[in-house]
GROMACS .gro file of C-alpha atoms in nm:
model
   56
    1UNK     CA    1   7.853  26.412  13.816
    2UNK     CA    2   8.124  26.553  13.602
    3UNK     CA    3   8.429  26.325  13.550
    4UNK     CA    4   8.767  26.318  13.391
    5UNK     CA    5   8.913  26.057  13.150
    6UNK     CA    6   9.161  25.939  13.432
    7UNK     CA    7   8.851  25.876  13.661
    8UNK     CA    8   8.684  25.665  13.397
    9UNK     CA    9   8.992  25.457  13.297
   10UNK     CA   10   9.029  25.362  13.677
   11UNK     CA   11   8.680  25.263  13.712
   12UNK     CA   12   8.695  25.061  13.404
   13UNK     CA   13   9.000  24.890  13.526
   14UNK     CA   14   8.847  24.826  13.878
   15UNK     CA   15   8.546  24.656  13.743
   16UNK     CA   16   8.738  24.457  13.473
   17UNK     CA   17   8.960  24.330  13.753
   18UNK     CA   18   8.640  24.236  13.950
   19UNK     CA   19   8.492  24.070  13.635
   20UNK     CA   20   8.801  23.860  13.587
   21UNK     CA   21   8.796  23.744  13.957
   22UNK     CA   22   8.423  23.657  13.966
   23UNK     CA   23   8.234  23.414  13.756
   24UNK     CA   24   7.943  23.490  13.537
   25UNK     CA   25   7.726  23.308  13.785
   26UNK     CA   26   7.797  23.596  14.059
   27UNK     CA   27   7.476  23.773  14.132
   28UNK     CA   28   7.647  24.101  14.059
   29UNK     CA   29   7.813  24.004  13.732
   30UNK     CA   30   7.558  24.127  13.509
   31UNK     CA   31   7.526  24.469  13.682
   32UNK     CA   32   7.896  24.519  13.703
   33UNK     CA   33   7.949  24.428  13.330
   34UNK     CA   34   7.687  24.683  13.243
   35UNK     CA   35   7.862  24.954  13.456
   36UNK     CA   36   8.203  24.876  13.272
   37UNK     CA   37   8.032  24.901  12.950
   38UNK     CA   38   7.877  25.233  13.029
   39UNK     CA   39   8.224  25.395  13.140
   40UNK     CA   40   8.386  25.250  12.818
   41UNK     CA   41   8.100  25.407  12.612
   42UNK     CA   42   8.178  25.753  12.801
   43UNK     CA   43   8.532  25.708  12.728
   44UNK     CA   44   8.464  25.669  12.364
   45UNK     CA   45   8.214  25.954  12.365
   46UNK     CA   46   8.489  26.180  12.521
   47UNK     CA   47   8.722  26.111  12.253
   48UNK     CA   48   8.471  26.164  11.969
   49UNK     CA   49   8.377  26.491  12.126
   50UNK     CA   50   8.734  26.596  12.218
   51UNK     CA   51   8.629  26.693  12.565
   52UNK     CA   52   8.821  26.625  12.880
   53UNK     CA   53   8.532  26.636  13.130
   54UNK     CA   54   8.212  26.441  13.077
   55UNK     CA   55   7.896  26.426  13.281
   56UNK     CA   56   7.785  26.073  13.379
   0.00000   0.00000   0.00000
């Protein structure tokens, strides 16, 4: 799937908001945190490469 920077930023915000509301004891907390970290990594990669669309 190819996505834009805007899409990744929305996903990071959605997941970060979820992480703030739920405690680290929640069964999905670790998985959501990994997802957020992956999207943040992809945003950084986009910036380094100077691309507007990236494959995730």
